[in-house]
Amino acid sequence: MKTIFTLLLLLTTSFACIAQSHSLLKNIGEGDEDGIIISNQATNWNGLTYFITGVPFSKYRIWSTDGTESNTFEVLTENYPDVEFLTSIDDYLIFNGWKDTHRGIYSSDGTQAGTNLLKEFPQQRVEFMQKLDDNTVIVITENFNLDTAFWWATDGTIDGTILLGHYEVDPLLITYSYYQDKMILTEKSTGSGFPPVITDGTVDGTMLVTDYINAVSAVDEVESAVGTANFMFVNTISGGKVFDGSGLSDFTLAGSYIHAFRLSNLNVVFSNFDVMVYDSLLGSTVQLSKEFNYFSEPVSNGSKVFFHEDDDFVYETDGTVAGTKKISSTTLGNLNFDPYLFASGNNLFYNTRQPTGHELWVVDLDSGLDSLFSVYKPATAFSINPFMINVGDHLLYAKSTNADGREFWVYDDTPTSVRNLVDAHKIIISPNPADHEVIISFDTDTPLNTNVSIYNTSGMLMGRSKLTSNQIRFNISNFVPGQYFLQINSNTDVQYLGAFIKQ
């Protein structure tokens, strides 16, 4: 009981710190606009954010938004049975699509009329697409027999779409990183992977990492590789190495190399076994002794790297043993197939899967406090990822409810009067779990025009009362057992403050 009560105090405190202002941006779960928000398929281009929604094997659309409802609309409204990738370079949006009988990659100026087929792949499908730089996108296709992979580069024009070569890969397991002005592609796999490839977007500059290093310093066959701005970390058949462009030195990280991040002179490298830090000034290594969750993607923000450890909690590291610590209060939950991390400003977001639904949590990186941000998917909803994206001063995230379908919500991180509405350190929620009654007490001068509301995990209002004293009592004896959420609002300012359990 004491542990849960303490957690709820942390929830309420953190929400006061970030002053949430949430509003519905767009419902894309109705009529002709119906579609699931496609995970991780968004790009910022020309001051707008473009993203994909779709009904699998039926219709896919590309939307644009500036974070406001009036300027959120479909820009590609014609029926595309399949759109899987979306990125952008200086002059074009680039995406993989299938329109009529034409399967291939397209360029677009953001309008239907300005969308053109660049390269048709009648017997292949695109398995990977990622921007190399502001002028080039790297694309990998595979034939339907799954035995040949083709590597392409495009600058958004037909003449500038070229075949780079053929390499044995498993495109479904590719992870990428950057070394200097080049892209390294390696297989994110615990099994035997394909030899990693490095490319600068030209035919002559596309080759096996082994051959690239051998042009400078003799190296054994490279089995996996990741890069940072100045260093390449490779796992060879004789062990780990670090390559600085002129020579090799030993690197003691075992396993397949999957991710790498640069933090000043420190380079944090992830394998499927462990996490190692290379100090470029001292030429030394430090083992963090953390095995990260294989299905999660670490992210960097400022001077930290954030990752899911194999115990399913979120950790941060500054590249030192002392600066590596657990920062989340909640685990991923069972059968969470989309472990998610997203950093924005001084906040880190992660998702959890609970019996009553999927939740999006936020860690305030200044205070270290962890709190519930939104219930973005009830237990009975279709699979959906919170899919967060930044649009100017706005933060967009996906949400699904049984009543309203699939929606985009927008969160405005600008200060509002809700910051001073309640001193959340003085809020007491008890008892928890509760059976017949829950009591919310305010040991502070809270405005008497304040409403306190209770919602279930589907977003249904279960009870509301206006604050007339420093304590509100809710009769919950008729509530279905499960988790419920509190919301405090004054006029138009809204702030979610916590949760409790009905037993």
XYZ file of N, CA and C in Angstrom, residues 36-40 336-341 351 358 360 376-377 382-388 397-400 407-408:
87
model
N -5.043 3.032 -39.775
C -4.142 2.901 -38.641
C -2.919 3.764 -38.903
N -2.467 4.468 -37.902
C -1.264 5.272 -38.040
C -0.073 4.335 -38.178
N 0.651 4.451 -39.266
C 1.740 3.527 -39.546
C 2.963 3.933 -38.736
N 3.458 2.997 -37.960
C 4.524 3.287 -37.011
C 5.803 3.741 -37.701
N 6.379 4.819 -37.155
C 7.704 5.299 -37.562
C 7.786 5.667 -39.040
N 4.474 -6.885 -24.976
C 4.610 -5.565 -25.569
C 5.554 -5.691 -26.756
N 4.988 -5.794 -27.942
C 5.789 -6.067 -29.132
C 6.365 -4.798 -29.758
N 6.041 -3.629 -29.204
C 6.549 -2.373 -29.738
C 7.192 -1.559 -28.620
N 8.290 -2.036 -28.039
C 8.938 -1.239 -26.987
C 9.378 0.096 -27.559
N 8.954 1.164 -26.933
C 9.028 2.467 -27.570
C 9.759 3.456 -26.688
N 10.648 4.247 -27.289
C 11.310 5.356 -26.620
C 11.276 6.560 -27.553
N 6.449 3.340 -23.616
C 5.129 2.731 -23.532
C 5.156 1.480 -22.667
N -2.866 -0.102 -23.211
C -1.503 0.378 -23.416
C -1.403 1.821 -22.943
N 1.165 5.399 -22.283
C 2.346 6.167 -22.626
C 2.787 6.922 -21.384
N -3.170 5.337 -24.552
C -3.300 5.508 -25.993
C -3.944 4.321 -26.676
N -4.169 3.227 -25.958
C -4.807 2.086 -26.587
C -5.461 1.210 -25.529
N -7.253 -2.340 -31.758
C -6.267 -2.893 -32.667
C -4.880 -2.413 -32.269
N -3.887 -3.134 -32.746
C -2.511 -2.758 -32.443
C -2.224 -1.351 -32.952
N -1.647 -0.541 -32.093
C -1.306 0.823 -32.478
C -0.128 1.269 -31.631
N 0.780 2.014 -32.227
C 1.950 2.521 -31.553
C 1.710 3.981 -31.194
N 2.221 4.485 -30.072
C 2.004 5.901 -29.749
C 2.568 6.857 -30.791
N 3.591 6.438 -31.529
C 4.019 7.140 -32.738
C 4.120 8.647 -32.519
N 5.087 9.082 -31.725
C 5.205 10.493 -31.385
C 6.095 11.217 -32.399
N 0.897 12.665 -30.947
C 0.960 11.248 -30.601
C -0.345 10.570 -31.005
N -0.259 9.279 -31.231
C -1.413 8.504 -31.671
C -2.157 7.947 -30.470
N -3.457 7.818 -30.636
C -4.301 7.331 -29.559
C -5.470 6.570 -30.150
N -5.927 5.547 -29.462
C -7.083 4.786 -29.918
C -8.018 4.555 -28.747
N -7.033 8.117 -33.453
C -6.951 9.566 -33.444
C -5.504 10.033 -33.346
N -5.277 11.261 -33.779
C -4.048 11.973 -33.485
C -4.362 13.034 -32.445
